[in-house]
mmCIF file with all atom_site columns, C-alpha atoms in Angstrom:
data_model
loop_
_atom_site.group_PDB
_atom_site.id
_atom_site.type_symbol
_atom_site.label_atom_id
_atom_site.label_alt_id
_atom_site.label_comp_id
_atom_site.label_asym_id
_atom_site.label_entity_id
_atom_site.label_seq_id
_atom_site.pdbx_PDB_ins_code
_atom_site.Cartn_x
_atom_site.Cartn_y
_atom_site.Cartn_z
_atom_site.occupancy
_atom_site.B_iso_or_equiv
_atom_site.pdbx_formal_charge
_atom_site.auth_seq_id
_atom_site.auth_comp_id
_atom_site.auth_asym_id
_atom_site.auth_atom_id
_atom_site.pdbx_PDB_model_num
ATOM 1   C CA . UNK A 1 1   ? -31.131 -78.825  -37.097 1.00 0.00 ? 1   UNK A CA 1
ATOM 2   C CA . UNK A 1 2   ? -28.564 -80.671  -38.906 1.00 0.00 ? 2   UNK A CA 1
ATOM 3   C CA . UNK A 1 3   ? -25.461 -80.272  -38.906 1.00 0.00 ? 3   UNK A CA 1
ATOM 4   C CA . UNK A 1 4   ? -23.027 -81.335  -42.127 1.00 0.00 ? 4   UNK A CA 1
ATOM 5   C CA . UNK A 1 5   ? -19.171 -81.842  -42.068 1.00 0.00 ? 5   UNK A CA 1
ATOM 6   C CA . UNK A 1 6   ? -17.243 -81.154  -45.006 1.00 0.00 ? 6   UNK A CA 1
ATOM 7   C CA . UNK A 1 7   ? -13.749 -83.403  -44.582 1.00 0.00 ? 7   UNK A CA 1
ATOM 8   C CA . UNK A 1 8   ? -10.493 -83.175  -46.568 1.00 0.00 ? 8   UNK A CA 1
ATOM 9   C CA . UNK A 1 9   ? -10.908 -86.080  -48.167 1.00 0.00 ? 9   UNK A CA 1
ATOM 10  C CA . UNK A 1 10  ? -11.553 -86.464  -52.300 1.00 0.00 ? 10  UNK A CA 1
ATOM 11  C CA . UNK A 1 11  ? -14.416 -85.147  -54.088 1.00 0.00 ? 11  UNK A CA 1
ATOM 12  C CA . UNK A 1 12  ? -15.094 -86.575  -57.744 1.00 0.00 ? 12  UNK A CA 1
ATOM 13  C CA . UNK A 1 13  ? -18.216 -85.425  -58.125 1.00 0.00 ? 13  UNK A CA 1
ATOM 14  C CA . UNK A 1 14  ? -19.495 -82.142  -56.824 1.00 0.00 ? 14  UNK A CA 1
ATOM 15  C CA . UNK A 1 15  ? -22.955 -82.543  -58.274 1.00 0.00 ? 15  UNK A CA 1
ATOM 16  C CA . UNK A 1 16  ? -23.418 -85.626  -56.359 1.00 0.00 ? 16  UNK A CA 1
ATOM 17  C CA . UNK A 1 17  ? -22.217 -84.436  -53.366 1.00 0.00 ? 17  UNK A CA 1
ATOM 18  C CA . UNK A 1 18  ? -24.726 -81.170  -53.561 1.00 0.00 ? 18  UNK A CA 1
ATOM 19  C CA . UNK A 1 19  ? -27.311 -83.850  -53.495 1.00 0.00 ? 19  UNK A CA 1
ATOM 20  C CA . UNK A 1 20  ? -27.053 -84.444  -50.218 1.00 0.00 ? 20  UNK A CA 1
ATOM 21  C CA . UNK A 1 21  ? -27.495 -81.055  -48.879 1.00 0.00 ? 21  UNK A CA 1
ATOM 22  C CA . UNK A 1 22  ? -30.897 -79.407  -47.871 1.00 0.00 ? 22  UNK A CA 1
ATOM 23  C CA . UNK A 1 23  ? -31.800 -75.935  -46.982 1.00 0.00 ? 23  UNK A CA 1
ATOM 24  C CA . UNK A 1 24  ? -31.223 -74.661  -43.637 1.00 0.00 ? 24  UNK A CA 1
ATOM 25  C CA . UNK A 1 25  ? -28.260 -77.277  -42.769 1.00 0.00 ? 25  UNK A CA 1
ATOM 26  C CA . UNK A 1 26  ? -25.235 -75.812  -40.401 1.00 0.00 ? 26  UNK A CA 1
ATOM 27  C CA . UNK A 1 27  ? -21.962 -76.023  -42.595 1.00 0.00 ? 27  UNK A CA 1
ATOM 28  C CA . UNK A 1 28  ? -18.765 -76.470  -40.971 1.00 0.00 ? 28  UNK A CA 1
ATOM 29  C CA . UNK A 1 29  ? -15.656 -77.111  -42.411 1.00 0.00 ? 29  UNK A CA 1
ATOM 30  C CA . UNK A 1 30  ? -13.293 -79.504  -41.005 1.00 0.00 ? 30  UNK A CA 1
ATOM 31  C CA . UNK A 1 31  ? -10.335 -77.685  -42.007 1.00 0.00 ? 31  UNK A CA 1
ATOM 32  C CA . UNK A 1 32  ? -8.757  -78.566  -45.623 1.00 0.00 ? 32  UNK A CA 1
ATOM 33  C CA . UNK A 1 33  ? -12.762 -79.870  -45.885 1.00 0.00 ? 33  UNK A CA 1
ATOM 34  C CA . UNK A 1 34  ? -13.857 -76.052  -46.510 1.00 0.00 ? 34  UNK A CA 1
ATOM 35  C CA . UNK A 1 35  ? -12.116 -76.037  -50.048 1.00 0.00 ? 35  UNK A CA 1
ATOM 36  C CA . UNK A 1 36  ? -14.906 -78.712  -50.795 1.00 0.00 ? 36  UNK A CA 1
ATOM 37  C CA . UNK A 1 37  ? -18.068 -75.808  -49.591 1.00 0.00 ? 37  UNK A CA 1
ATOM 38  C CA . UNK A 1 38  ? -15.821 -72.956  -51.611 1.00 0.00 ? 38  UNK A CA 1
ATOM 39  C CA . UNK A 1 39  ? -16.324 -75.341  -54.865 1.00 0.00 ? 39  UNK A CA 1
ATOM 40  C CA . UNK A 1 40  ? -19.638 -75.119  -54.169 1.00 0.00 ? 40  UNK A CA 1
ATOM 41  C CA . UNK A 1 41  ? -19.919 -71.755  -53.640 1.00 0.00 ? 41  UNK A CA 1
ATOM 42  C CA . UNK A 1 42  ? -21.172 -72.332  -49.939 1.00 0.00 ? 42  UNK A CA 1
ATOM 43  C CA . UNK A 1 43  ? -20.392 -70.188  -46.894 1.00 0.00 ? 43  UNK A CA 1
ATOM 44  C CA . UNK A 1 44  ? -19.413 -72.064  -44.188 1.00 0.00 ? 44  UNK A CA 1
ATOM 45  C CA . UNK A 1 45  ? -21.103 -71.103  -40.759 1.00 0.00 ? 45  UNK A CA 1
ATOM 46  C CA . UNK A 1 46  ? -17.737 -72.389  -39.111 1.00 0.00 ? 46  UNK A CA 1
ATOM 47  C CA . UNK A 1 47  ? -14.164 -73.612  -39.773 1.00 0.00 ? 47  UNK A CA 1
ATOM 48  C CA . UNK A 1 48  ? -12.526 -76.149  -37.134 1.00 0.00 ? 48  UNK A CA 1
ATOM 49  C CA . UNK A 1 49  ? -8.879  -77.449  -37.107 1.00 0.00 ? 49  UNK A CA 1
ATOM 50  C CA . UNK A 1 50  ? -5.655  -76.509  -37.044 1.00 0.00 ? 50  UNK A CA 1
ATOM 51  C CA . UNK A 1 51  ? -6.000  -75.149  -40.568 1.00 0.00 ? 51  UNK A CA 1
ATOM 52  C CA . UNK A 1 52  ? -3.017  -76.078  -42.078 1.00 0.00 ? 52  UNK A CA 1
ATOM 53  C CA . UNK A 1 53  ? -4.820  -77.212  -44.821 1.00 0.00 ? 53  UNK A CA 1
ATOM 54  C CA . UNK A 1 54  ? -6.063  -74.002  -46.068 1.00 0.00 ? 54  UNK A CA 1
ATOM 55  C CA . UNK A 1 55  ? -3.987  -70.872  -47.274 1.00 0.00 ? 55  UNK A CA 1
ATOM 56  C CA . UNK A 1 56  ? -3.511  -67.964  -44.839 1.00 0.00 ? 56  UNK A CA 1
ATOM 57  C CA . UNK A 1 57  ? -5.690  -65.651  -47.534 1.00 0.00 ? 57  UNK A CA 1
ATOM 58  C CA . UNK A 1 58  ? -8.727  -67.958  -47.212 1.00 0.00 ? 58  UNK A CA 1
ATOM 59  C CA . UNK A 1 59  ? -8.762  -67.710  -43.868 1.00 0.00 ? 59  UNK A CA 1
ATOM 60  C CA . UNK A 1 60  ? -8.802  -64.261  -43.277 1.00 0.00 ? 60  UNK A CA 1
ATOM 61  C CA . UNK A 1 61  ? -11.354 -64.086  -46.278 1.00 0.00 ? 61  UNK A CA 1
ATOM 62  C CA . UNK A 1 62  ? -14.016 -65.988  -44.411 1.00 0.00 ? 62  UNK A CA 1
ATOM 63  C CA . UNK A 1 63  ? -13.423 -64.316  -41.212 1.00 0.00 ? 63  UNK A CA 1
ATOM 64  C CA . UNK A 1 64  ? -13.963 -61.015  -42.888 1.00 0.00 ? 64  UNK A CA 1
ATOM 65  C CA . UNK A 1 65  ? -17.198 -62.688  -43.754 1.00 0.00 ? 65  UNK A CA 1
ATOM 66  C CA . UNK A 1 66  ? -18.120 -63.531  -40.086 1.00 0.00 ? 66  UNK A CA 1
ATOM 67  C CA . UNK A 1 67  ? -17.834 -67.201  -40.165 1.00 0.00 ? 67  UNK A CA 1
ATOM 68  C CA . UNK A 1 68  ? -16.881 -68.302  -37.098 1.00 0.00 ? 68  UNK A CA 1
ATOM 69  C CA . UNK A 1 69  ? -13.454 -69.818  -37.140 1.00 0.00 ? 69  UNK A CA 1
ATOM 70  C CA . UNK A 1 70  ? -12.038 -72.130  -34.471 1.00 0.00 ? 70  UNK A CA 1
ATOM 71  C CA . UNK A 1 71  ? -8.097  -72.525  -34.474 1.00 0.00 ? 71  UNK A CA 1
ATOM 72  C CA . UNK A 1 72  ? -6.581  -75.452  -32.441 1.00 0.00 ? 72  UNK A CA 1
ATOM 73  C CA . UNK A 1 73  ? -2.503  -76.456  -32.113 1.00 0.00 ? 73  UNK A CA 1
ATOM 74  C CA . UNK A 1 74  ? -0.942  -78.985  -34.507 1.00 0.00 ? 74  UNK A CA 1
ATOM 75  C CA . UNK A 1 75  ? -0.644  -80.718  -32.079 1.00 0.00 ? 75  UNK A CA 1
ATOM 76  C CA . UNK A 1 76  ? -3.832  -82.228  -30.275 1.00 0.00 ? 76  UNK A CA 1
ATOM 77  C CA . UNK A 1 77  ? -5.111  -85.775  -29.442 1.00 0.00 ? 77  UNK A CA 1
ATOM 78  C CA . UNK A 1 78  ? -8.274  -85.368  -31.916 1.00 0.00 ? 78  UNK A CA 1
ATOM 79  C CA . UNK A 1 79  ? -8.454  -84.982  -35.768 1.00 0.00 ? 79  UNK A CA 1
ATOM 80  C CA . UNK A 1 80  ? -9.922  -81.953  -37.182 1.00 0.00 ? 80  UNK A CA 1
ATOM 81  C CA . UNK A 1 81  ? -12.813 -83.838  -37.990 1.00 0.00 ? 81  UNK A CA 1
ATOM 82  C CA . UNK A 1 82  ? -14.015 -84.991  -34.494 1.00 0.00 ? 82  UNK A CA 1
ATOM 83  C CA . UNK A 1 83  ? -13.469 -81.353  -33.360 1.00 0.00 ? 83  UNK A CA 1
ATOM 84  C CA . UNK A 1 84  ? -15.793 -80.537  -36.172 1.00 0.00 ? 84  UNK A CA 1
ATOM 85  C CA . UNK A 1 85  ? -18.312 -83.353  -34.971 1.00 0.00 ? 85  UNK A CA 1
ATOM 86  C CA . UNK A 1 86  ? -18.443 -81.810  -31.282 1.00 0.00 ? 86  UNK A CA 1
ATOM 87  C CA . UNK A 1 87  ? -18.639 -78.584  -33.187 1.00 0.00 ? 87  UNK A CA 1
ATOM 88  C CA . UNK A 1 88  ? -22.358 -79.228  -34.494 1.00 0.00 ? 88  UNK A CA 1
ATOM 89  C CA . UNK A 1 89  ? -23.250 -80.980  -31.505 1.00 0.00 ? 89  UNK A CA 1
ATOM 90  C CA . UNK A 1 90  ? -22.893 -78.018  -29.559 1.00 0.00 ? 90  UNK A CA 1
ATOM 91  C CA . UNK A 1 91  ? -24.066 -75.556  -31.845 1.00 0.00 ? 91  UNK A CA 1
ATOM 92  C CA . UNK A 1 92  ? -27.429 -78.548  -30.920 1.00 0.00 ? 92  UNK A CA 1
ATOM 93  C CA . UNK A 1 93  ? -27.597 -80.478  -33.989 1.00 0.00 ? 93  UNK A CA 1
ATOM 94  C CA . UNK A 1 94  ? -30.085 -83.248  -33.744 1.00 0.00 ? 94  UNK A CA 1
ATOM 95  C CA . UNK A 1 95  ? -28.009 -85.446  -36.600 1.00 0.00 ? 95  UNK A CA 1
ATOM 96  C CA . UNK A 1 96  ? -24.881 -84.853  -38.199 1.00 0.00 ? 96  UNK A CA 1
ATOM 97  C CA . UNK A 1 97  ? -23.700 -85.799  -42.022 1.00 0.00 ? 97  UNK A CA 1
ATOM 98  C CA . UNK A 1 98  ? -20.006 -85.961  -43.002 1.00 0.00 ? 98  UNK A CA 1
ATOM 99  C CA . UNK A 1 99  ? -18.900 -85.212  -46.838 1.00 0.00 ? 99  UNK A CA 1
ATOM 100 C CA . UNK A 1 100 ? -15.910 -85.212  -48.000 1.00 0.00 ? 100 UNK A CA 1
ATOM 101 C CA . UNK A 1 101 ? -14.576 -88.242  -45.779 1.00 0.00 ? 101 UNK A CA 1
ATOM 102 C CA . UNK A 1 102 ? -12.669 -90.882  -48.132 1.00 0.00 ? 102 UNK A CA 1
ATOM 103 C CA . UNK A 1 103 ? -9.918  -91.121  -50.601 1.00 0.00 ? 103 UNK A CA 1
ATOM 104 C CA . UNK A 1 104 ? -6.744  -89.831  -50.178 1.00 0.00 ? 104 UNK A CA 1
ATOM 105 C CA . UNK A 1 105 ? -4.544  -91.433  -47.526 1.00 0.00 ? 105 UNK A CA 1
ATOM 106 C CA . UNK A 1 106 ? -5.547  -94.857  -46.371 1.00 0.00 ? 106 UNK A CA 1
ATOM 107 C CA . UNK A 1 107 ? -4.980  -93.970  -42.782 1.00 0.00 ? 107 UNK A CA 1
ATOM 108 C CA . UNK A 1 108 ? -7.272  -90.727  -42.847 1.00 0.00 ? 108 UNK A CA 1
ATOM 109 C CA . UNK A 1 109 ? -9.960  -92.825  -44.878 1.00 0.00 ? 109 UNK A CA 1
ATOM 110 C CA . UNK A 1 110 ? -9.957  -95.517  -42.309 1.00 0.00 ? 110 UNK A CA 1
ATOM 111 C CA . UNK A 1 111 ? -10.215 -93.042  -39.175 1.00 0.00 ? 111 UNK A CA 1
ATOM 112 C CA . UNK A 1 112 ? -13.081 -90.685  -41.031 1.00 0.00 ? 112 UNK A CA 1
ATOM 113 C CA . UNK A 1 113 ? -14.993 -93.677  -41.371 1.00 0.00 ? 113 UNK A CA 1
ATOM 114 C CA . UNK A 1 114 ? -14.544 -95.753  -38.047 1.00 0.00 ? 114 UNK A CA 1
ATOM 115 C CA . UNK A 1 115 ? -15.123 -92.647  -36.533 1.00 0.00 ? 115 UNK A CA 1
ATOM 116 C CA . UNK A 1 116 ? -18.937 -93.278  -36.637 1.00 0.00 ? 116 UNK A CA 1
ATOM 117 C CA . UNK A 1 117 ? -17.797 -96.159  -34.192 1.00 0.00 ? 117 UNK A CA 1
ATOM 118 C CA . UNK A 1 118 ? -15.601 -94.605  -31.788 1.00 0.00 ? 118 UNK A CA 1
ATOM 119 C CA . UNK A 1 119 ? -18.659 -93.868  -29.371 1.00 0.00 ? 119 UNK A CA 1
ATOM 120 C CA . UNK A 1 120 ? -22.444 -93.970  -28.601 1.00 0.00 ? 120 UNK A CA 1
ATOM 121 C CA . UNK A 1 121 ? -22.643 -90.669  -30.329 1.00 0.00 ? 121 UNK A CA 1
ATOM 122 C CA . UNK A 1 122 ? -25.929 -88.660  -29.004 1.00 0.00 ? 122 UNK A CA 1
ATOM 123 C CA . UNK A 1 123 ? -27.222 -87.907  -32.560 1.00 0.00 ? 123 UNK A CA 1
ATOM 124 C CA . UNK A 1 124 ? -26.858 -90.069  -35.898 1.00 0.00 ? 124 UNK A CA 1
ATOM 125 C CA . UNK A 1 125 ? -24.032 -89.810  -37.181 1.00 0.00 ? 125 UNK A CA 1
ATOM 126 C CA . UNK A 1 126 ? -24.093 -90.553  -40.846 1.00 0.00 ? 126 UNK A CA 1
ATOM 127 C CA . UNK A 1 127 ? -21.242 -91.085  -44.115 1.00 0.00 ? 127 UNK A CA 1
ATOM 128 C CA . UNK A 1 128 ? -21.975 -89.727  -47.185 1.00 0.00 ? 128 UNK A CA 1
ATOM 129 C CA . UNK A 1 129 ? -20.274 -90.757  -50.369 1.00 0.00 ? 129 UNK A CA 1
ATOM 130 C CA . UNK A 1 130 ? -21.880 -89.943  -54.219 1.00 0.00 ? 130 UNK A CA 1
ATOM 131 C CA . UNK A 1 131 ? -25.348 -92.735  -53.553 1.00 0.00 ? 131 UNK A CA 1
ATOM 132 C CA . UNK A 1 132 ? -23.195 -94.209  -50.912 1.00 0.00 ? 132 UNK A CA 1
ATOM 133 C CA . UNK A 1 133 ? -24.634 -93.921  -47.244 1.00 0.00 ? 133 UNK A CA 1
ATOM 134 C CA . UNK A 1 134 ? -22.624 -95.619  -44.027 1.00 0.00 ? 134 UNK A CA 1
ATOM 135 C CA . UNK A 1 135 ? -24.002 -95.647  -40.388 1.00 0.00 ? 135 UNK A CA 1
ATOM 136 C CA . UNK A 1 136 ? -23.485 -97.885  -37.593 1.00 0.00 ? 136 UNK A CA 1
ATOM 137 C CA . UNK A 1 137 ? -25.692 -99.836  -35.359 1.00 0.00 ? 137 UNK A CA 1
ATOM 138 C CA . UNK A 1 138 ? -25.315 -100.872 -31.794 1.00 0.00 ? 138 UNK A CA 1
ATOM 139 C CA . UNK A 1 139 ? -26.260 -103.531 -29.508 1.00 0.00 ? 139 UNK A CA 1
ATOM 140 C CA . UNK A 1 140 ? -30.696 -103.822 -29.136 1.00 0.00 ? 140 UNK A CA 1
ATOM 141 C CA . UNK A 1 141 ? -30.796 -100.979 -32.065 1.00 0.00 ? 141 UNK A CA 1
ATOM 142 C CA . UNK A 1 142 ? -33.027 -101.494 -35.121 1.00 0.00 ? 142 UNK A CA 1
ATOM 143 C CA . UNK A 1 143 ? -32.484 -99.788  -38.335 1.00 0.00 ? 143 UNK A CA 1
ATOM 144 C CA . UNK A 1 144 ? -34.796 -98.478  -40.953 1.00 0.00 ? 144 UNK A CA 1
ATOM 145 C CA . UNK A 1 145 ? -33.122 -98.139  -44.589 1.00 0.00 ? 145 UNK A CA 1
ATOM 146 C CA . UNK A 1 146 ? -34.122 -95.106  -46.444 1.00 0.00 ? 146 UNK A CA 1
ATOM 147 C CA . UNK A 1 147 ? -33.299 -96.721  -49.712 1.00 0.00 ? 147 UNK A CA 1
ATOM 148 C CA . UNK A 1 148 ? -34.974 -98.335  -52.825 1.00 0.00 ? 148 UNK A CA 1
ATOM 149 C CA . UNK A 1 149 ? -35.596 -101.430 -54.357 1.00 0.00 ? 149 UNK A CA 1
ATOM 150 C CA . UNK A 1 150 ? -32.852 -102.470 -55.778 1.00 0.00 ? 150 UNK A CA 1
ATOM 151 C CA . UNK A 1 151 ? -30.280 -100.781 -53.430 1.00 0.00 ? 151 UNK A CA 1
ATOM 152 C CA . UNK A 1 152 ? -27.036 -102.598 -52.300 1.00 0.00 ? 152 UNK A CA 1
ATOM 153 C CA . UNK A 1 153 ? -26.696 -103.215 -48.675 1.00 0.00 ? 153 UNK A CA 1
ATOM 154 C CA . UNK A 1 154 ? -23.867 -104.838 -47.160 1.00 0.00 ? 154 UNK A CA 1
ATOM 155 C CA . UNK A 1 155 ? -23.513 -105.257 -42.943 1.00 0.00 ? 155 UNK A CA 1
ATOM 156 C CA . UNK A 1 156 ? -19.295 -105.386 -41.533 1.00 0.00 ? 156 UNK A CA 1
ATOM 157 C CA . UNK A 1 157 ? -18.949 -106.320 -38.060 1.00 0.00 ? 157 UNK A CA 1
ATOM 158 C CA . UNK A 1 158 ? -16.749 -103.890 -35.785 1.00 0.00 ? 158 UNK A CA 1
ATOM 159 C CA . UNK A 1 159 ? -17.255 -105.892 -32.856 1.00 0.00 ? 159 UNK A CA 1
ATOM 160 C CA . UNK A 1 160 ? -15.174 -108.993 -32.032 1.00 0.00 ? 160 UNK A CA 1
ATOM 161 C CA . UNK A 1 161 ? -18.968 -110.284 -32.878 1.00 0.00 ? 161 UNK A CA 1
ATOM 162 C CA . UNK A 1 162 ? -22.148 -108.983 -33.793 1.00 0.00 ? 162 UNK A CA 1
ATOM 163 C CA . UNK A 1 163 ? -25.222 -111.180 -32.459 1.00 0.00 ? 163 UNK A CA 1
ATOM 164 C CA . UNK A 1 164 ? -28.770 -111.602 -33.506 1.00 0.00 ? 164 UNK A CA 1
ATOM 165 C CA . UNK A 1 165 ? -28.810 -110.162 -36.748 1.00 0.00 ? 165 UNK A CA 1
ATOM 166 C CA . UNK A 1 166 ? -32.147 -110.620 -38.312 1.00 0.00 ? 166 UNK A CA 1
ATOM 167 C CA . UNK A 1 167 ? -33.187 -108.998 -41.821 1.00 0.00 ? 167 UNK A CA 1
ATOM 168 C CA . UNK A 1 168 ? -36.739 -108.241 -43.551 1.00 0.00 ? 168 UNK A CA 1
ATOM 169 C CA . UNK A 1 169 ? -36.532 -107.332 -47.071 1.00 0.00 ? 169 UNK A CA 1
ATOM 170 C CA . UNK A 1 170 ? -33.784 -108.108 -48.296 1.00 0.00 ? 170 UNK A CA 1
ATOM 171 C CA . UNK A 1 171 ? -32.969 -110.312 -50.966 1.00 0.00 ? 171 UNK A CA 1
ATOM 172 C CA . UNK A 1 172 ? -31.052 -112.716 -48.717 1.00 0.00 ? 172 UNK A CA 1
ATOM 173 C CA . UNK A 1 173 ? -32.243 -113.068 -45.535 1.00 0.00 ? 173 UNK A CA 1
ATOM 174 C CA . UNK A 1 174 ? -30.667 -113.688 -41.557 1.00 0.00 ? 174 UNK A CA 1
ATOM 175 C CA . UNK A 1 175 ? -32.525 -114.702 -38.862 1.00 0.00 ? 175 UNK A CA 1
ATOM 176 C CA . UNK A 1 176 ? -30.878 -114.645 -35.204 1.00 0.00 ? 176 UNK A CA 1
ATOM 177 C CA . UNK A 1 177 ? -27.407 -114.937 -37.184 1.00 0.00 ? 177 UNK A CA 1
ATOM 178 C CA . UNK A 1 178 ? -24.001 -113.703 -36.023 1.00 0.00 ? 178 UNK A CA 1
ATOM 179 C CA . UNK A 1 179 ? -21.488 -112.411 -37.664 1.00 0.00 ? 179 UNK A CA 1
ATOM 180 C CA . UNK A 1 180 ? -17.998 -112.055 -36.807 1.00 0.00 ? 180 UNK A CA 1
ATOM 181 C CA . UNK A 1 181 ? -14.856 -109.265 -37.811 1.00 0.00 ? 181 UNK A CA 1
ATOM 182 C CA . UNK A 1 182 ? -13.677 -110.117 -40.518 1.00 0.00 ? 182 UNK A CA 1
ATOM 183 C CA . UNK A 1 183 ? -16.719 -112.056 -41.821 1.00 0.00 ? 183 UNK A CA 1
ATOM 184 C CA . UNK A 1 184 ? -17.969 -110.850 -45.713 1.00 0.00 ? 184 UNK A CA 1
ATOM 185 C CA . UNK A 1 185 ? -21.360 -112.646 -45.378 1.00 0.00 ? 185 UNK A CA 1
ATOM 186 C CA . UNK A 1 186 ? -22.888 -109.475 -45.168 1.00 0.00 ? 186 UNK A CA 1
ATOM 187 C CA . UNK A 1 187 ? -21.353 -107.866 -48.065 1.00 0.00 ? 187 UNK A CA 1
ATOM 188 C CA . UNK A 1 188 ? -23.756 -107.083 -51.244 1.00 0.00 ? 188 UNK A CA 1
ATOM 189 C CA . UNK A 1 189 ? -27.091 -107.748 -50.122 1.00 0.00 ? 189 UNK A CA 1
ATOM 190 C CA . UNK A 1 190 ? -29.668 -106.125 -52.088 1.00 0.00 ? 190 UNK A CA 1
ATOM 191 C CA . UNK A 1 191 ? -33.288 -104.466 -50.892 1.00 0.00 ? 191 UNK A CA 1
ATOM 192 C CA . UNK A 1 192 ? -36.092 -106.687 -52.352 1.00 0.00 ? 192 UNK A CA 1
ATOM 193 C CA . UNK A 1 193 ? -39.184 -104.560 -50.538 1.00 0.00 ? 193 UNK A CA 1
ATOM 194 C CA . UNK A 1 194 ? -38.436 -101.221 -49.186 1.00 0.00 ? 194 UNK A CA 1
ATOM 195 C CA . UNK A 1 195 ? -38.624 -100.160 -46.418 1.00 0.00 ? 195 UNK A CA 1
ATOM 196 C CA . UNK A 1 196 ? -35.776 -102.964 -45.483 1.00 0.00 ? 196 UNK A CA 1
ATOM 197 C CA . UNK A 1 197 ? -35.365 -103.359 -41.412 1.00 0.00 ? 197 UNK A CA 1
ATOM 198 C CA . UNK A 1 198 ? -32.182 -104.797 -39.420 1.00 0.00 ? 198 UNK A CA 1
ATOM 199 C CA . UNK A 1 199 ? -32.035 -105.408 -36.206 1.00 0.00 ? 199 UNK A CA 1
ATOM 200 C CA . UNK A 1 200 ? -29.636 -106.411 -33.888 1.00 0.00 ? 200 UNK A CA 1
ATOM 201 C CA . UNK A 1 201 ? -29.058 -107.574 -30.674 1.00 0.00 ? 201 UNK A CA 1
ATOM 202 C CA . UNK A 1 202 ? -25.176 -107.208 -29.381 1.00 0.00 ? 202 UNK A CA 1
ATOM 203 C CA . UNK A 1 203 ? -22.036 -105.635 -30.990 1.00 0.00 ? 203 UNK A CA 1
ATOM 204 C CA . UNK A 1 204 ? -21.731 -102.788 -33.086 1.00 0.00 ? 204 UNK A CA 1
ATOM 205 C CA . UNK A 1 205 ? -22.436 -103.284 -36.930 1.00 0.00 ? 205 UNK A CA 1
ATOM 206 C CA . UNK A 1 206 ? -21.328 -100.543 -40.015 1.00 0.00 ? 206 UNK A CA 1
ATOM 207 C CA . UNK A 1 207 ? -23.945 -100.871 -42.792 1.00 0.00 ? 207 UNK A CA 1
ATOM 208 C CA . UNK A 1 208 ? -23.416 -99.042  -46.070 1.00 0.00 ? 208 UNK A CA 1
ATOM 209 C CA . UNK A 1 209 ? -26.257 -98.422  -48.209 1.00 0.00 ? 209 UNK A CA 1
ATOM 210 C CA . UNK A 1 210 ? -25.656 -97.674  -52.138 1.00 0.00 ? 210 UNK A CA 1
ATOM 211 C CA . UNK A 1 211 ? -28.787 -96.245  -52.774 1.00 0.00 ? 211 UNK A CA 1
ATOM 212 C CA . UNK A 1 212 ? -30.961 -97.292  -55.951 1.00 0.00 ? 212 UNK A CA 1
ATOM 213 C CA . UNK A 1 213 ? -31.735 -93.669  -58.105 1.00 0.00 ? 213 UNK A CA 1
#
């Protein structure tokens, strides 16, 4: 089952972000991030956070429509949206998508996305933004892109240093190379022969994938 996380962030474009949806996922609302499921005329399955994000009346709507709706205190040492994230794990997701997760504040952006860092996560844990896919890699892990010809690829360096990156199929290739924070060789590659494969040996790499239509 996957889980998906709808996050308070900015939504342009509704249509694209139905895209990413299938049948069957778990929907949970990180807080203000339920207004973006309402647009679409989704039910939530659950609401997480302190919900001061959403009015009073929308709350006791979708409880009056049994979705399950977990209230924490203002104040608390995790954002809404990593309560949401341990949310789907233990209602057993086997991968978990977050919409929703940038624009807005700069600090929120920043935190929604490095979250996909902040630990060896059990399931993939994948960023969703219009054609716009981010994931991270760590140390010995190899990654498949789902993505076509044509599709942009670019490889940031969380890590102090990231060792023994080594690309096939795309346009510009590493072998063995190391990149370290900071570094933008690895912004704006492109995929020359799906599927593309990195791999990597030590550190812990974000790749973002804007995928070719």
């Amino acid at each position: 089952m996957r889980a998906v996380v709808f996050v308070n962030g900015e939504v342009q474009d509704y249509t694209a972000l139905a895209k990413w949806l299938r049948p069957g996922d778990h929907l949970i609302g990180a807080d203000g991030g339920t207004r973006h499921m309402l647009a679409l005329g989704l039910v939530p399955d659950a609401v997480v956070g302190d919900l001061d994000s959403l009015e009073p009346e929308t709350v006791a709507k979708l409880i009056a429509q049994g979705v399950a709706v977990e209230r924490y205190p203002v104040a608390k040492d995790q954002t809404d949206l990593e309560l949401a994230i341990e949310r789907g794990l233990r209602a057993g997701a086997s991968e978990i998508l977050l919409l929703g997760a940038l624009g807005g504040r700069l600090d929120q952006t920043l935190a929604n996305l490095l979250i996909l860092a902040q630990r060896d996560w059990p399931v993939p844990l994948r960023l969703a933004e219009g054609t716009q896919l981010a994931q991270v890699m760590r140390s010995g892990e190899t990654l498949t892109l789902q993505a076509a010809r044509g599709s942009t690829v670019s490889a940031i360096p969380l890590s102090t240093a990231v060792t023994g990156i080594t690309y096939e199929g795309l346009e510009y290739p590493l072998q063995d190379a190391t990149l370290t924070i900071g570094s933008t060789r690895g912004i704006s590659n492109v995929v020359a022969s799906a599927p593309a494969v990195i791999t990597i040996r030590e550190g812990v790499l974000l790749v973002v994938c804007v995928i070719e239509q």
